[in-house]
Structure formats: C-alpha cells, structure tokens
Short mmCIF file of C-alpha atoms and ligand atoms in Angstrom, two decimals:
data_model
loop_
_atom_site.label_atom_id
_atom_site.label_comp_id
_atom_site.label_asym_id
_atom_site.label_seq_id
_atom_site.Cartn_x
_atom_site.Cartn_y
_atom_site.Cartn_z
CA MET A 1 -0.23 0.41 -0.02
CA ARG A 2 2.73 2.29 0.77
CA ILE A 3 4.86 1.17 -2.11
CA LEU A 4 2.10 2.19 -4.48
CA PHE A 5 1.07 5.18 -2.49
CA ILE A 6 4.47 6.66 -3.25
CA SER A 7 4.49 5.60 -7.22
CA LEU A 8 1.12 7.10 -7.35
CA VAL A 9 2.76 10.74 -5.59
CA LEU A 10 5.65 10.28 -7.94
CA ALA A 11 3.66 9.72 -10.85
CA ALA A 12 1.70 13.02 -10.25
CA THR A 13 4.88 14.98 -9.26
CA VAL A 14 6.96 13.94 -11.97
CA PHE A 15 4.15 14.50 -14.99
CA GLY A 16 2.09 17.15 -12.96
CA TYR A 17 3.79 20.77 -14.55
CA GLU A 18 3.07 20.04 -17.68
CA ASP A 19 0.62 19.31 -20.01
CA GLU A 20 0.12 15.34 -20.10
CA PRO A 21 -1.18 14.20 -23.66
CA LEU A 22 -4.88 13.90 -23.75
CA ALA A 23 -6.01 9.74 -23.23
CA TYR A 24 -8.34 9.05 -25.85
CA GLY A 25 -11.20 6.55 -24.86
CA ASN A 26 -14.51 6.02 -23.28
CA PHE A 27 -15.91 6.22 -19.85
CA PRO A 28 -17.76 2.95 -19.21
CA ASP A 29 -21.26 2.19 -20.05
CA GLY A 30 -23.61 4.24 -18.03
CA PHE A 31 -21.30 6.76 -16.66
CA VAL A 32 -23.62 9.55 -15.61
CA TRP A 33 -22.98 13.12 -16.74
CA GLY A 34 -24.31 16.03 -14.83
CA VAL A 35 -23.97 19.52 -13.55
CA ALA A 36 -24.66 20.41 -10.15
CA THR A 37 -25.70 23.95 -7.99
CA SER A 38 -27.26 24.46 -4.31
CA ALA A 39 -30.06 25.81 -3.25
CA TYR A 40 -28.83 28.90 -1.50
CA GLN A 41 -26.68 29.42 -4.24
CA ILE A 42 -29.24 29.57 -7.04
CA GLU A 43 -32.68 29.46 -5.38
CA GLY A 44 -33.28 33.54 -4.09
CA GLY A 45 -36.99 33.51 -2.73
CA TRP A 46 -35.35 33.82 0.34
CA ASP A 47 -38.71 35.00 2.15
CA GLU A 48 -41.30 33.29 -0.22
CA GLY A 49 -43.41 30.24 0.00
CA GLY A 50 -43.31 29.97 3.50
CA LYS A 51 -39.63 29.44 3.99
CA GLY A 52 -38.15 29.61 7.03
CA LEU A 53 -34.58 31.69 8.03
CA SER A 54 -31.96 29.59 7.18
CA ILE A 55 -27.93 30.35 8.99
CA TRP A 56 -27.08 31.61 5.57
CA ASP A 57 -29.59 34.45 5.51
CA VAL A 58 -28.72 34.99 8.83
CA PHE A 59 -25.19 35.39 8.27
CA THR A 60 -25.04 37.34 5.39
CA THR A 61 -27.46 39.85 7.11
CA ASP A 62 -24.98 42.87 6.89
CA TRP A 63 -23.26 41.98 3.83
CA ASP A 64 -23.25 43.41 0.27
CA SER A 65 -24.68 40.66 -1.29
CA ASN A 66 -26.36 37.60 -0.06
CA GLY A 67 -28.42 34.68 -1.39
CA LYS A 68 -32.15 36.36 -1.16
CA VAL A 69 -32.46 36.51 -5.13
CA ALA A 70 -29.05 34.95 -6.56
CA CYS A 71 -29.89 33.27 -9.79
CA ASP A 72 -34.04 33.80 -8.54
CA SER A 73 -34.15 29.88 -9.56
CA TYR A 74 -36.99 29.89 -7.19
CA HIS A 75 -39.07 31.58 -10.51
CA LYS A 76 -36.64 30.38 -13.13
CA TYR A 77 -36.42 27.13 -12.81
CA LYS A 78 -37.58 25.96 -15.81
CA GLU A 79 -35.48 28.26 -18.08
CA ASP A 80 -32.74 26.12 -15.88
CA VAL A 81 -34.02 23.10 -16.84
CA GLN A 82 -33.66 23.93 -20.65
CA LEU A 83 -30.12 24.84 -20.01
CA ILE A 84 -29.30 21.68 -18.29
CA VAL A 85 -31.11 20.16 -21.71
CA ASN A 86 -28.88 21.98 -23.94
CA LEU A 87 -25.89 20.71 -22.22
CA ASN A 88 -26.96 17.05 -22.93
CA VAL A 89 -26.25 16.04 -19.60
CA THR A 90 -28.56 13.21 -18.26
CA HIS A 91 -28.44 14.20 -14.44
CA TYR A 92 -29.03 17.67 -12.49
CA ARG A 93 -27.78 17.74 -8.97
CA PHE A 94 -29.60 20.24 -6.59
CA SER A 95 -30.30 20.55 -2.95
CA ILE A 96 -33.13 21.12 -0.98
CA ALA A 97 -33.32 23.72 1.31
CA TRP A 98 -34.36 22.35 4.38
CA THR A 99 -36.36 25.63 5.67
CA ARG A 100 -38.60 25.31 3.06
CA ILE A 101 -39.55 22.07 4.02
CA PHE A 102 -39.81 22.64 7.79
CA PRO A 103 -39.47 26.68 8.48
CA ASP A 104 -38.31 26.00 11.94
CA GLY A 105 -36.14 22.68 11.26
CA VAL A 106 -38.90 20.04 12.88
CA GLY A 107 -42.44 20.01 13.19
CA GLU A 108 -45.49 17.88 12.78
CA THR A 109 -46.24 18.95 9.40
CA VAL A 110 -44.44 20.00 6.44
CA ASN A 111 -44.58 23.18 4.86
CA GLU A 112 -46.62 22.76 1.60
CA GLU A 113 -45.50 25.56 -0.39
CA GLY A 114 -42.26 24.25 -0.50
CA ILE A 115 -43.11 20.75 -1.48
CA LEU A 116 -44.82 22.29 -4.30
CA TYR A 117 -41.33 24.07 -5.09
CA TYR A 118 -39.68 20.76 -5.22
CA ASN A 119 -42.46 18.67 -6.63
CA ASN A 120 -42.45 21.45 -9.82
CA LEU A 121 -38.57 21.61 -10.09
CA ILE A 122 -38.54 17.44 -10.21
CA ASP A 123 -41.47 17.03 -12.23
CA GLU A 124 -40.29 20.03 -15.13
CA LEU A 125 -36.82 17.44 -14.60
CA LYS A 126 -38.72 14.76 -15.48
CA ARG A 127 -40.82 15.59 -18.27
CA ASN A 128 -36.96 16.34 -19.93
CA ASN A 129 -35.43 13.22 -19.27
CA ILE A 130 -33.17 14.48 -16.51
CA GLU A 131 -32.77 12.56 -13.74
CA PRO A 132 -32.90 14.54 -9.99
CA VAL A 133 -29.95 14.18 -7.56
CA VAL A 134 -30.90 15.63 -4.24
CA THR A 135 -28.80 16.41 -1.60
CA LEU A 136 -30.29 16.82 1.32
CA TYR A 137 -28.11 19.62 3.13
CA HIS A 138 -26.04 21.71 1.50
CA TRP A 139 -24.91 23.93 4.49
CA ASP A 140 -28.63 26.08 4.96
CA LEU A 141 -29.49 24.76 8.42
CA PRO A 142 -32.57 26.05 9.65
CA HIS A 143 -31.53 29.23 11.74
CA ALA A 144 -33.96 28.19 14.66
CA LEU A 145 -31.94 24.66 14.43
CA GLU A 146 -29.12 26.93 14.86
CA GLU A 147 -30.62 28.83 17.92
CA GLN A 148 -30.64 24.90 19.66
CA GLY A 149 -26.55 24.81 18.87
CA GLY A 150 -27.18 23.34 15.34
CA TRP A 151 -24.65 20.86 14.47
CA LEU A 152 -23.12 20.86 17.96
CA ASN A 153 -26.09 19.63 19.73
CA ALA A 154 -26.59 15.83 19.74
CA ASP A 155 -30.29 15.93 18.91
CA ILE A 156 -29.61 17.32 15.08
CA ALA A 157 -29.42 13.43 14.28
CA VAL A 158 -32.61 13.00 14.94
CA TRP A 159 -34.16 16.35 13.71
CA PHE A 160 -31.93 15.50 10.54
CA GLU A 161 -33.51 11.89 9.83
CA GLU A 162 -36.72 13.45 10.10
CA TYR A 163 -36.20 15.87 7.77
CA ALA A 164 -34.60 13.50 5.31
CA ARG A 165 -37.70 11.33 5.69
CA ALA A 166 -40.01 13.88 4.71
CA CYS A 167 -38.15 14.07 1.86
CA PHE A 168 -38.15 10.68 0.94
CA VAL A 169 -41.81 10.25 1.54
CA ASN A 170 -42.57 13.28 -0.67
CA PHE A 171 -40.11 13.03 -3.65
CA GLY A 172 -38.48 9.21 -3.38
CA ASP A 173 -41.41 7.89 -5.71
CA ARG A 174 -39.36 10.16 -8.56
CA VAL A 175 -36.14 10.97 -6.97
CA LYS A 176 -34.00 7.70 -7.11
CA PHE A 177 -30.60 9.24 -6.32
CA TRP A 178 -29.86 10.46 -2.72
CA ILE A 179 -26.72 12.44 -0.93
CA THR A 180 -27.27 13.35 2.09
CA LEU A 181 -24.50 15.85 2.81
CA ASN A 182 -22.66 18.04 1.06
CA GLU A 183 -19.02 18.19 2.16
CA PRO A 184 -19.28 17.59 5.84
CA TYR A 185 -15.75 19.05 6.34
CA VAL A 186 -16.28 22.35 5.06
CA VAL A 187 -19.74 22.66 7.60
CA ALA A 188 -17.23 21.66 10.43
CA HIS A 189 -14.11 23.25 10.13
CA LEU A 190 -15.19 26.46 7.97
CA GLY A 191 -18.56 26.76 9.86
CA TYR A 192 -17.99 25.77 13.52
CA GLY A 193 -13.68 25.65 13.57
CA ILE A 194 -12.59 28.68 11.67
CA GLY A 195 -15.61 30.53 11.67
CA ILE A 196 -15.49 31.95 8.12
CA PHE A 197 -18.83 30.04 6.84
CA ALA A 198 -22.32 30.18 8.69
CA PRO A 199 -22.92 29.96 11.41
CA GLY A 200 -19.43 31.36 12.21
CA ILE A 201 -18.64 29.82 15.40
CA SER A 202 -14.88 29.80 16.15
CA GLY A 203 -13.77 26.55 17.66
CA SER A 204 -11.19 24.86 15.70
CA GLY A 205 -10.14 21.63 17.33
CA THR A 206 -12.60 21.94 19.26
CA SER A 207 -16.11 22.24 18.69
CA GLU A 208 -15.51 21.34 15.15
CA TYR A 209 -14.91 18.08 16.16
CA ILE A 210 -18.07 17.93 17.84
CA ALA A 211 -19.88 19.13 14.57
CA ALA A 212 -18.37 16.65 12.46
CA HIS A 213 -19.51 13.77 15.12
CA ASN A 214 -22.94 14.65 14.70
CA LEU A 215 -22.78 15.27 11.18
CA LEU A 216 -21.58 11.80 10.72
CA ARG A 217 -23.93 10.39 13.12
CA ALA A 218 -26.96 12.55 11.73
CA HIS A 219 -25.80 10.79 8.01
CA ALA A 220 -25.84 7.67 9.48
CA LYS A 221 -29.27 8.01 10.98
CA ALA A 222 -30.99 9.30 7.04
CA TYR A 223 -28.94 6.36 5.57
CA ARG A 224 -30.12 3.45 7.93
CA LEU A 225 -33.89 5.11 7.45
CA TYR A 226 -34.02 4.92 3.99
CA GLU A 227 -32.60 1.51 3.87
CA ARG A 228 -35.11 0.04 6.07
CA GLU A 229 -38.19 2.17 5.09
CA PHE A 230 -37.40 3.33 1.37
CA LYS A 231 -35.37 1.35 -0.22
CA ASN A 232 -36.78 -1.69 -1.02
CA GLN A 233 -40.03 0.28 -2.70
CA GLN A 234 -38.53 3.21 -3.95
CA GLY A 235 -35.41 1.38 -5.51
CA GLY A 236 -32.65 4.49 -5.22
CA ILE A 237 -29.27 4.61 -4.28
CA ILE A 238 -28.28 7.19 -1.25
CA GLY A 239 -24.84 7.92 -0.09
CA ILE A 240 -22.45 11.15 0.94
CA THR A 241 -20.33 13.68 -0.51
CA LEU A 242 -16.82 14.63 1.03
CA ASP A 243 -14.33 16.78 -0.27
CA ALA A 244 -10.17 17.25 0.12
CA GLY A 245 -7.89 18.29 -1.61
CA TRP A 246 -4.92 15.87 -2.97
CA PRO A 247 -1.72 16.32 -0.89
CA ILE A 248 1.63 16.41 -3.03
CA PRO A 249 4.17 15.82 -0.51
CA GLU A 250 6.94 18.50 -1.10
CA ASP A 251 10.05 15.90 -2.05
CA ASP A 252 10.19 11.85 -1.73
CA SER A 253 11.58 12.03 1.78
CA GLN A 254 9.61 9.60 4.38
CA PRO A 255 8.54 12.75 6.68
CA ASN A 256 6.72 14.36 4.12
CA ILE A 257 5.80 11.44 2.73
CA ASP A 258 4.29 10.77 5.41
CA ALA A 259 2.82 14.31 6.19
CA ALA A 260 0.86 13.66 2.82
CA GLU A 261 -0.64 10.89 4.26
CA ARG A 262 -1.24 12.38 7.17
CA ASN A 263 -2.95 15.68 5.75
CA ILE A 264 -5.15 13.43 3.88
CA GLN A 265 -6.13 10.78 6.69
CA PHE A 266 -7.12 14.26 8.66
CA ASP A 267 -9.32 16.08 5.71
CA LEU A 268 -10.98 13.00 3.87
CA GLY A 269 -10.04 10.28 6.08
CA TRP A 270 -12.09 12.05 8.78
CA PHE A 271 -15.46 11.37 7.23
CA ALA A 272 -14.49 8.71 4.90
CA ASN A 273 -13.11 6.33 7.46
CA PRO A 274 -16.15 5.76 9.57
CA ILE A 275 -17.87 5.14 6.64
CA PHE A 276 -16.01 3.37 4.20
CA SER A 277 -13.29 1.22 6.31
CA GLU A 278 -13.42 -2.03 7.96
CA ASN A 279 -13.14 -0.67 11.38
CA GLY A 280 -16.26 2.12 11.14
CA ASP A 281 -14.19 4.58 12.95
CA TYR A 282 -11.96 7.92 12.59
CA PRO A 283 -8.39 7.07 11.05
CA GLN A 284 -6.14 5.67 13.73
CA ILE A 285 -3.40 8.31 13.29
CA MET A 286 -6.23 11.29 13.98
CA LYS A 287 -7.22 9.34 17.23
CA GLU A 288 -3.72 8.92 18.21
CA LYS A 289 -2.61 12.53 17.61
CA ILE A 290 -5.40 14.39 18.95
CA ALA A 291 -5.34 12.24 21.82
CA GLU A 292 -1.46 12.94 22.36
CA LYS A 293 -1.87 16.68 22.16
CA SER A 294 -4.98 16.95 24.01
CA GLN A 295 -3.12 15.40 27.03
CA LEU A 296 -0.24 17.78 26.69
CA GLN A 297 -2.29 20.79 26.66
CA GLY A 298 -3.94 19.73 29.38
CA TYR A 299 -7.31 18.21 28.34
CA GLU A 300 -8.96 15.52 30.54
CA LYS A 301 -9.89 13.42 27.72
CA SER A 302 -9.33 13.53 23.73
CA ARG A 303 -10.63 16.44 21.68
CA LEU A 304 -11.75 13.99 19.14
CA PRO A 305 -15.06 12.73 20.28
CA GLU A 306 -15.78 8.91 20.25
CA PHE A 307 -18.79 6.69 18.37
CA THR A 308 -20.40 4.49 20.49
CA GLN A 309 -20.67 0.48 19.54
CA GLN A 310 -23.90 1.22 17.94
CA GLU A 311 -23.19 4.26 16.46
CA ILE A 312 -20.27 2.58 14.74
CA ILE A 313 -22.48 -0.26 13.60
CA GLU A 314 -24.65 2.68 11.90
CA LEU A 315 -22.01 3.96 10.46
CA LYS A 316 -19.99 1.23 8.56
CA GLY A 317 -20.85 0.71 4.95
CA SER A 318 -23.62 3.74 5.17
CA SER A 319 -23.27 4.85 1.78
CA ASP A 320 -23.73 3.12 -1.50
CA PHE A 321 -21.58 5.31 -3.34
CA PHE A 322 -18.59 7.55 -2.38
CA GLY A 323 -19.68 10.99 -3.56
CA HIS A 324 -16.68 13.17 -4.01
CA ASN A 325 -16.02 17.11 -4.62
CA PHE A 326 -12.74 17.66 -6.20
CA TYR A 327 -10.91 20.55 -6.93
CA ARG A 328 -7.13 20.89 -5.93
CA GLY A 329 -3.92 19.64 -4.92
CA PHE A 330 -1.26 21.51 -2.95
CA MET A 331 1.87 20.88 -1.73
CA VAL A 332 2.69 19.36 1.69
CA ALA A 333 5.42 19.52 4.16
CA ASP A 334 6.32 17.56 7.79
CA PHE A 335 5.82 20.49 10.41
CA GLN A 336 5.62 20.54 13.96
CA SER A 337 2.93 22.65 15.60
CA ASP A 338 3.16 24.45 18.43
CA ILE A 339 1.63 22.54 21.24
CA GLY A 340 -0.02 26.01 22.31
CA SER A 341 -1.89 26.30 18.83
CA ILE A 342 -5.17 24.36 19.11
CA SER A 343 -6.84 23.59 15.76
CA GLN A 344 -7.53 21.01 13.37
CA ASP A 345 -4.78 22.19 11.03
CA ALA A 346 -2.50 22.19 14.22
CA ASP A 347 -3.27 18.52 15.04
CA LYS A 348 -2.13 17.45 11.45
CA ASP A 349 1.74 18.64 12.02
CA THR A 350 1.54 19.60 8.32
CA PHE A 351 2.55 22.69 6.13
CA VAL A 352 0.44 23.22 2.94
CA TYR A 353 1.00 25.52 -0.30
CA ALA A 354 0.48 25.96 -3.55
CA ASP A 355 3.28 25.94 -6.33
CA PRO A 356 3.93 28.93 -7.60
CA THR A 357 4.16 27.44 -11.43
CA TRP A 358 0.49 26.29 -11.11
CA TYR A 359 -1.78 28.24 -12.98
CA THR A 360 -4.19 30.53 -10.57
CA THR A 361 -8.39 30.86 -10.70
CA GLY A 362 -10.69 33.45 -9.90
CA SER A 363 -10.54 32.15 -6.13
CA SER A 364 -7.78 32.13 -4.23
CA TRP A 365 -7.31 28.82 -2.70
CA LEU A 366 -8.07 27.07 -6.29
CA ASN A 367 -4.95 25.65 -8.25
CA VAL A 368 -5.11 24.15 -11.55
CA THR A 369 -3.72 20.71 -11.10
CA PRO A 370 -5.55 18.27 -13.12
CA PHE A 371 -3.33 15.33 -12.44
CA ALA A 372 -4.63 15.72 -8.58
CA MET A 373 -7.86 13.99 -9.98
CA ARG A 374 -6.23 10.95 -10.93
CA SER A 375 -3.92 10.61 -7.92
CA ILE A 376 -6.98 11.43 -5.50
CA LEU A 377 -9.22 8.72 -7.68
CA ASN A 378 -6.58 6.18 -6.97
CA TRP A 379 -6.44 6.92 -3.61
CA ILE A 380 -9.64 6.30 -2.57
CA LYS A 381 -10.03 3.24 -4.69
CA THR A 382 -6.73 1.67 -2.91
CA THR A 383 -7.43 3.16 0.27
CA TYR A 384 -11.49 1.84 0.72
CA ASN A 385 -11.41 -1.02 -1.34
CA ASN A 386 -12.52 0.29 -4.75
CA PRO A 387 -15.95 1.62 -3.65
CA LYS A 388 -18.37 3.34 -6.49
CA ILE A 389 -17.63 7.07 -7.26
CA TYR A 390 -19.15 9.85 -8.57
CA ILE A 391 -17.40 13.26 -8.75
CA THR A 392 -20.54 15.10 -7.24
CA GLU A 393 -18.43 18.58 -7.92
CA ASN A 394 -15.58 19.61 -10.38
CA GLY A 395 -15.43 22.79 -11.65
CA VAL A 396 -13.56 26.42 -11.72
CA SER A 397 -13.83 30.34 -11.20
CA ASP A 398 -12.92 33.20 -12.60
CA LYS A 399 -13.30 36.76 -12.22
CA ALA A 400 -14.62 38.08 -15.51
CA GLY A 401 -17.53 35.84 -16.04
CA ASN A 402 -16.77 36.33 -19.73
CA LEU A 403 -18.18 33.77 -21.91
CA ASP A 404 -15.25 33.38 -24.00
CA ASP A 405 -13.73 31.50 -20.91
CA PHE A 406 -10.75 29.47 -22.05
CA GLY A 407 -9.58 29.10 -18.60
CA ARG A 408 -12.85 26.92 -17.99
CA VAL A 409 -11.79 25.01 -21.12
CA TYR A 410 -8.95 24.08 -20.04
CA TRP A 411 -9.73 22.73 -16.75
CA TYR A 412 -12.61 20.77 -18.03
CA LYS A 413 -10.37 19.34 -20.64
CA HIS A 414 -7.84 17.63 -18.55
CA TYR A 415 -9.75 17.48 -15.43
CA ILE A 416 -12.27 15.21 -17.11
CA ASN A 417 -9.21 13.66 -19.33
CA ASN A 418 -7.63 12.53 -15.68
CA VAL A 419 -10.74 11.12 -14.59
CA LEU A 420 -10.88 9.12 -17.97
CA LYS A 421 -7.07 7.95 -16.79
CA ALA A 422 -8.26 6.96 -13.79
CA THR A 423 -10.94 4.60 -14.83
CA MET A 424 -8.13 3.02 -17.45
CA ASP A 425 -6.37 2.80 -13.84
CA GLY A 426 -9.12 0.90 -12.60
CA ALA A 427 -10.87 2.92 -9.97
CA ASP A 428 -14.95 2.05 -10.48
CA VAL A 429 -15.95 6.17 -11.21
CA LYS A 430 -19.61 5.84 -12.15
CA GLY A 431 -20.00 9.92 -12.94
CA TYR A 432 -19.34 13.18 -13.06
CA PHE A 433 -21.16 16.45 -12.30
CA ALA A 434 -19.80 20.00 -13.16
CA TRP A 435 -19.92 23.01 -10.57
CA SER A 436 -21.67 24.75 -11.57
CA LEU A 437 -24.54 25.18 -14.12
CA MET A 438 -24.20 28.81 -13.69
CA ASP A 439 -22.54 31.55 -12.03
CA ASN A 440 -24.05 31.93 -8.24
CA PHE A 441 -23.84 33.07 -4.69
CA GLU A 442 -19.88 31.70 -3.86
CA TRP A 443 -20.59 32.03 -0.20
CA ASN A 444 -18.42 34.55 1.27
CA ALA A 445 -17.11 35.62 -2.14
CA GLY A 446 -20.59 36.52 -3.01
CA TYR A 447 -20.65 37.21 -6.42
CA THR A 448 -17.04 37.75 -7.33
CA GLU A 449 -16.09 34.41 -7.94
CA LYS A 450 -17.79 32.61 -11.02
CA PHE A 451 -18.15 29.30 -11.43
CA GLY A 452 -20.63 28.62 -13.82
CA LEU A 453 -20.81 27.07 -17.67
CA HIS A 454 -23.36 29.89 -17.58
CA SER A 455 -22.95 33.55 -17.15
CA VAL A 456 -25.83 35.04 -15.03
CA ASN A 457 -25.77 38.96 -15.31
CA PHE A 458 -26.74 39.81 -11.67
CA THR A 459 -27.19 43.48 -12.74
CA ASP A 460 -29.89 42.86 -15.10
CA PRO A 461 -33.27 42.48 -12.93
CA ALA A 462 -33.77 39.62 -15.46
CA LEU A 463 -31.07 38.10 -14.67
CA PRO A 464 -30.22 36.43 -18.24
CA ARG A 465 -28.46 33.50 -18.30
CA ARG A 466 -26.11 32.80 -21.26
CA PRO A 467 -23.77 29.96 -22.19
CA LYS A 468 -20.20 30.44 -22.55
CA LYS A 469 -17.56 28.73 -24.75
CA SER A 470 -17.02 26.20 -21.86
CA THR A 471 -20.30 24.57 -22.72
CA GLU A 472 -19.43 23.23 -26.08
CA LEU A 473 -16.12 21.60 -24.59
CA PHE A 474 -18.17 20.00 -21.96
CA SER A 475 -21.12 18.88 -24.33
CA ALA A 476 -18.54 17.70 -26.85
CA ILE A 477 -17.15 15.28 -23.79
CA VAL A 478 -20.77 14.33 -22.62
CA ARG A 479 -22.11 13.41 -25.89
CA SER A 480 -18.76 11.06 -26.95
CA ASN A 481 -18.85 9.35 -23.66
CA GLY A 482 -15.18 10.32 -23.57
CA PHE A 483 -12.15 11.56 -25.62
CA ILE A 484 -12.51 10.78 -29.27
CA GLU A 485 -9.63 11.91 -31.28
CA GLY A 486 -10.41 14.53 -33.59
CA LEU A 487 -14.03 15.70 -31.97
CA ILE A 488 -12.57 17.85 -28.79
CA PRO A 489 -12.63 21.34 -29.55
CA CYS A 490 -8.91 23.06 -28.83
CA GLU A 491 -7.19 19.40 -28.84
C1 GAL B 1 -17.53 23.53 -3.13
C2 GAL B 1 -19.28 23.73 -2.67
C3 GAL B 1 -20.10 24.38 -3.47
C4 GAL B 1 -19.33 25.96 -4.35
C5 GAL B 1 -17.97 25.23 -4.63
C6 GAL B 1 -16.36 26.36 -5.37
O1 GAL B 1 -16.57 23.47 -1.57
O2 GAL B 1 -19.75 22.39 -2.33
O3 GAL B 1 -20.97 24.86 -2.83
O4 GAL B 1 -19.49 26.76 -3.64
O5 GAL B 1 -17.07 24.45 -3.74
O6 GAL B 1 -16.33 26.80 -4.29
#
C-alpha cells in the first residue's frame, strides 16, 4: 500500500507540471453526466413560499451581497432545466432547502408550498428526461435549529432524520439518487472551526470535532432510515459527498510522504474512514495525534469525540457510493506545530502551500492541478476497497465571468481527461458533475467568483443566462462519453 502510494505520488509529481498528452477512449457504459448547484446559491426567494430563515440568511444580513435573490431559480427553474437539457447531460444535482420543508427545522407537518416547489422542479426535470440527484443538506441549516446549538447539539441526528424522512416520503417516488450531506468537512471546519462560513463559530480543534461527529451521526441515521423504510419500495441509492484536496509531498523524503498521507487522513479520512473502512471509526492517526496533543494541552480527554458501538455499526458501510467534490492539489511538508496552538490544522502537523508554477483561478484557494484528480481517485480506490465513486462537483472560477472562458475550457478538458485515466487505472468512477450550471452566490466571496458554465448578468433584474464557450467542450465530451480523437474542440 505504501509502495503504491509512493508511486502514485511520484507519477503526479513528475508529470504534473506540464500538459500530459490527452488519453483517448470512452467512459464505461452507463457513466452519469451531470451539472450541480445548491439551493442557497441559486434559488433566491428567501422569504417566499413560507420558507424559514437559514443560517446563511442570517450570516449574510450585513453583507453587500447575499442569496436573497441569487439566480432567482425559485422562479426561473423552467428556464434552468432547458439550460441543463442543452448541455446534453442526463442528471441534475441540486439541493433542497431544509427551511422550505420545515421552516423551523422540525414540525408535525411539512410546509406544502415548499413541497410544491420541489415537486414542480422534479416534474419539470423528469418531463425533460433529466434525473434529479438530490442533496439533502448543502449548508443552509434552519436558523431555528442553530439557536438550539445546530450541529453541536447531538439531537440534530434525529432532526435531520425526520427532515430526510419528509423528503423520502414526498419526493422518493421520483428521486432515485440521494446525497445526505455536502462536504461535512467544510461545514465543520469553516462553520464551527475557523468560523468564516455560517454560522460563524470559532472553535477549531474543539467544537469543529463535535460538529463533525454529529454530522456523521446524522448522515448514518438518514442512510439507515432510507435503507429500512424506503429502499425496497423506491429502489434508489443514497450516499454522502465528501471533499478534500490532494496532498503532494514536497519531496520524496519519508517525513514528507508521511505528512501527505497524514494530511489526507485528517481531511478526508476524518469522514470517509467511519463510513468506508472496515473499522467504522476515525483514522488511527487522528485518534492518536489528537489524544496525545490533548493530554499535553491539559484536556481531561481527547478533543476528538468517540463513537458508541451502536454508532459504529450504523456508520460502517452507510453509503452506496463515494461522492467526492474535487478541486485541487497542494504541496505538503512535515511540520511540527506549536503545542500551544489548538486547531484542526495544528493537529495535522503539516504545512501546505501551492506550487507557484501552477495556474491560478478566480479563487485564491484554487490552483489548476488536473493530474491530482487521477491521484486522488486512485487513492480512494486503494484505501477504501474500490468503491463506486461519483465526482459530485468539479469546476473552476474566474473573476471576469466572460463568455470566452478559455481557462474553464482548459480545466474541463484536463480534469475530465484525468477522470478517464483513473477509470483506465481501474478506479470505479460512475459519474461526473460539473460545478456549476451557472454563476451563482459563491458563499463568502459573494458574486465575485464565477464558477458557471453559463453566465448570469446579475446587474440586469431579469438575470439573463448565457452559455459560455466551455459549454461546447463539456457537451462534446458528454455526447461522446469520452475523448474521441478529432472531436474535442481546442485539441
Ligand atoms: C464546494 C461547494 C460548492 C461551491 C464550490 C466552489 O466546496 O460545495 O457549494 O461553492 O465549492 O467553491
């Protein structure tokens, strides 16, 4: 395993800094092509249809920009379905706003207007032969639940289970592909750790581990509910979407190779190990390091919570597929953090940075590293016993938002080609979703970072959408289900 890991890393390091030749060939039969969005980023209609306040509505109260109107997909969803149809994809990944179903997060009865909105969207998709892929939680927690502690309150596992039940009951006759949580790492780390995302709580290395623990418990509850009460009759699949960048050791010294492995265990293994590994628990390296540091820091017990035996049983195997949002690689070096600094990043004892030779994008955290896609897919394959993988997000931002988006053309060509190479290596990749259908509210970057295959003119009240050049490349790959020599624009 170690030898395979090293050779994968070396392959990435040696070939990663220049264009590799494109691989030609097809994706496996039945490969799923889609585009992705999320409710708060596109819907708008923030106080319409009986919707309650979410933590993002509250978090952005004093900001210059927010998701109150966003792309107004709440009203323009039919137009958006046509954009999806025109891309030739077969699947659309969107999220349900919890606050449209239960305005206060919980309740005896659902909000019928919210149900109606998603029924209309789902029916419109089905009429156009597009399969809905539904994320239950893409970061917009009901504010009423945050007032009771949000993801820090252990009861949230049951609140989430009941919300999931309402979605399965109302939409499960037509939705056959469910994602419980989007990127629990970001929810825990940025929402309850660093505090730069809603709800803005600072508690890195402490509360973020509790939030993560409850996210995992909630995921398992929703998965088991579907398995027990809905799967036989409705026949769908359900899983989780994780995220992590790919760590590239600074050189091939053992401490740096170990640091890279440790880094991915802390970022991805944190959530993947309890679900996809044999022991159904956090990675051993996390348990050891955090326990050791906690003791030195004077804590009575480890800052990393422990699962009960029952929770381990519920978590183990609780995903029909490995959903992964993949964006970037980064360099990693071994680094001994100061014992006085308490944070998830310090717990890793690594130092991460971007290679200055990589292309930059519209987002400071995002560099163009297509080779890293192949590496992480192979790592997931090897580490978790070859699971079915869906890339549930991949895409790039620019600041200009212009239609002749050559950077995005380069991105999709090279990243998707590395997905193809990973399938040739034997990774069981089942599908790919581009992020995003259109420019939208990019969280704390507002509307300044544009990830869309379509532009949206946010200064025009009609919010017109227009296809960017990258739609042609993306559609050509989708239509061919792969890379056919001579058919790829800008070859
Ligand atoms: C993901 C997230 C999306 C989108 C994207 C681009 O982490 O799930 O909502 O914002 O990043 O930054």
